[in-house]
Amino acid sequence: MRALSVASECAPLVKTGGLADVVGALPGAMAGQGADMRTLLPGYPAVLDQLELGDVVLSEEDLFGGRGEVVQAQIADLKLLILRAPHLYERGGSIYLNTAGQDWSDNPERFAALSWMAARLAREGVGEWRPQILHCHDWQAGLAPAYLRALGIHNVRAIVTIHNVAFHGLAPASKLDTLRLPHWMFTPDGLEFYGQISALKAGLVYADKLTTVSPTYARELLTPEFGMGLDGVLRARSADLSGILNGIDLDVWNPATDPNIAPYATPADKAENKTRLINEFDLPPGAGPLAVLISRLSEQKGLDLLIDALPGFLAKGGRLALLGSGDKGLEDTFRALADHHPNIAVRIGYDEALSHRMMAGGDAILVPSRFEPCGLTQMYGLRYGTVPVVALTGGLADTVIAANDAARKIGVATGLQFAPITAQALSGALDQLCALYAQPDLWQHIQRNAMAHPVGWGESAKQYAQLYQAII
Ligand code: ADP
Ligand code: GLC
């Protein structure tokens, strides 16, 4: 099986969230299933800096306003095709936002270019290698299936994976020609979304199969509450939509070999990491649990609920170490909270190594998201014996076994879940966390269960392989 994965980010080269981890891990996971996967990625400065570029395999003189070239490259086992287009990608700011924190105004062109070149690679291949499948991730690759259709390429199948339906990739209708989209596609049955062009909707309409990153989110997406305006389109395509849970990289996230921490194999041996973390964050010693949280600071992540639920937790001796960045208002609020409460410590920024130290040193990891397509940090938590406390939604529902009476009776709980997703229910879960933590035998039992829970790619890679096979 030959597949071209198309995405706007890919670990370890460029990452703003879990999408990058998944895109970076997928080729390795799929190799185990006999799939030969290459990954098409924009040539941002950070990407170019880390790679030695090989041959140009495809080029276009005027790719949305300047020359574009697809160049081969490789990092570790990852086979890459880098789209070099200086006028689109070689600039400061972040990959999606300018220095003022707004979307780049030419984002529609930037990711249309990526999708266009994906369709051309589908048609023309790379030397002898021609993909049978385009595996498109999120709105940034959403136009690729539309271009396959527009260019009359019928022998390559397209899959769109929804990592987050909140981002639609909208563009004004006036860009239809600029984006090389045929006018007949601009209808409510096509890629029109309330008078605008929607790159994500294009993908949902024109791909052969749709997936998302957990079974529960696949069901939630069909409801107005979670579908973000695309639930109708998704209901119409529900026969082609499935949920395949993400895995995590078991080598990068391995408490027994992690170079960032004091390695450990059993929960009892986490203690050294906890002491170090308390010192690093300058938190007071105490008998209550040490909760950690590592996240983009955005509306999605339910941090406002946590802010409301914290007083009760702190009063019970709980401590919180938080690492995150994003929304300026939330950054300021958490800084202010840390200034006022000795039991709260906050690091604003992005720090991969610190995220490993926190995962090793924490007792619990909090993920109070309002919606969560899959979520990765609760899975790192499981692997590190850092008990997840999660909202009952999306992939959080599919990865954590809540310590309710039934689960405790047969000894299978791995964490805590709360529903409905309110500050009050989260408070209840934090109370339960303090109560369980105060019973060392029971607590260690939950930690051991968590560490034994399978969080790798094995099963999910098999499911993707079956899907590839079915549509080839
Ligand atoms: P999302 O993709 O919605 O942000 P995920 O849980 O799927 O959520 O993935 C987030 C990824 O980004 C995880 O690998 C997490 O550890 C990482 N991450 C988020 N914020 C930070 C941060 N401030 N520093 C380091 N890693 C972070
Ligand atoms: C998105 C989602 C997150 C998911 C990640 C990788 O960013 O918000 O839940 O884990 O994609 O699929």
Short mmCIF file of C-alpha atoms and ligand atoms in Angstrom, two decimals, residues 18-19 22 163-164 213 246 296 300-301 372-376, ligand 2:
data_model
loop_
_atom_site.label_atom_id
_atom_site.label_comp_id
_atom_site.label_asym_id
_atom_site.label_seq_id
_atom_site.Cartn_x
_atom_site.Cartn_y
_atom_site.Cartn_z
CA GLY A 18 -1.34 16.78 18.86
CA LEU A 19 -1.84 16.83 15.07
CA VAL A 22 -0.01 11.92 15.02
CA HIS A 163 -8.48 16.12 14.20
CA ASN A 164 -10.53 19.14 15.15
CA VAL A 213 -9.42 10.36 16.08
CA ASN A 246 -4.74 7.90 18.17
CA ARG A 296 -2.78 24.89 24.66
CA GLN A 300 -11.62 24.07 23.99
CA LYS A 301 -9.57 22.96 26.96
CA GLU A 372 -11.57 16.62 22.86
CA PRO A 373 -11.33 14.71 19.57
CA CYS A 374 -8.73 12.40 21.08
CA GLY A 375 -6.30 14.10 23.46
CA LEU A 376 -2.79 12.84 24.00
C1 GLC B 2 -6.49 17.90 17.70
C2 GLC B 2 -7.40 17.61 18.89
C3 GLC B 2 -6.84 16.59 19.85
C4 GLC B 2 -6.20 15.42 19.13
C5 GLC B 2 -5.16 15.94 18.13
C6 GLC B 2 -4.48 14.82 17.36
O1 GLC B 2 -5.63 18.95 17.90
O2 GLC B 2 -7.74 18.80 19.58
O3 GLC B 2 -7.87 16.10 20.69
O4 GLC B 2 -5.58 14.55 20.04
O5 GLC B 2 -5.79 16.77 17.20
O6 GLC B 2 -5.38 14.03 16.65
#
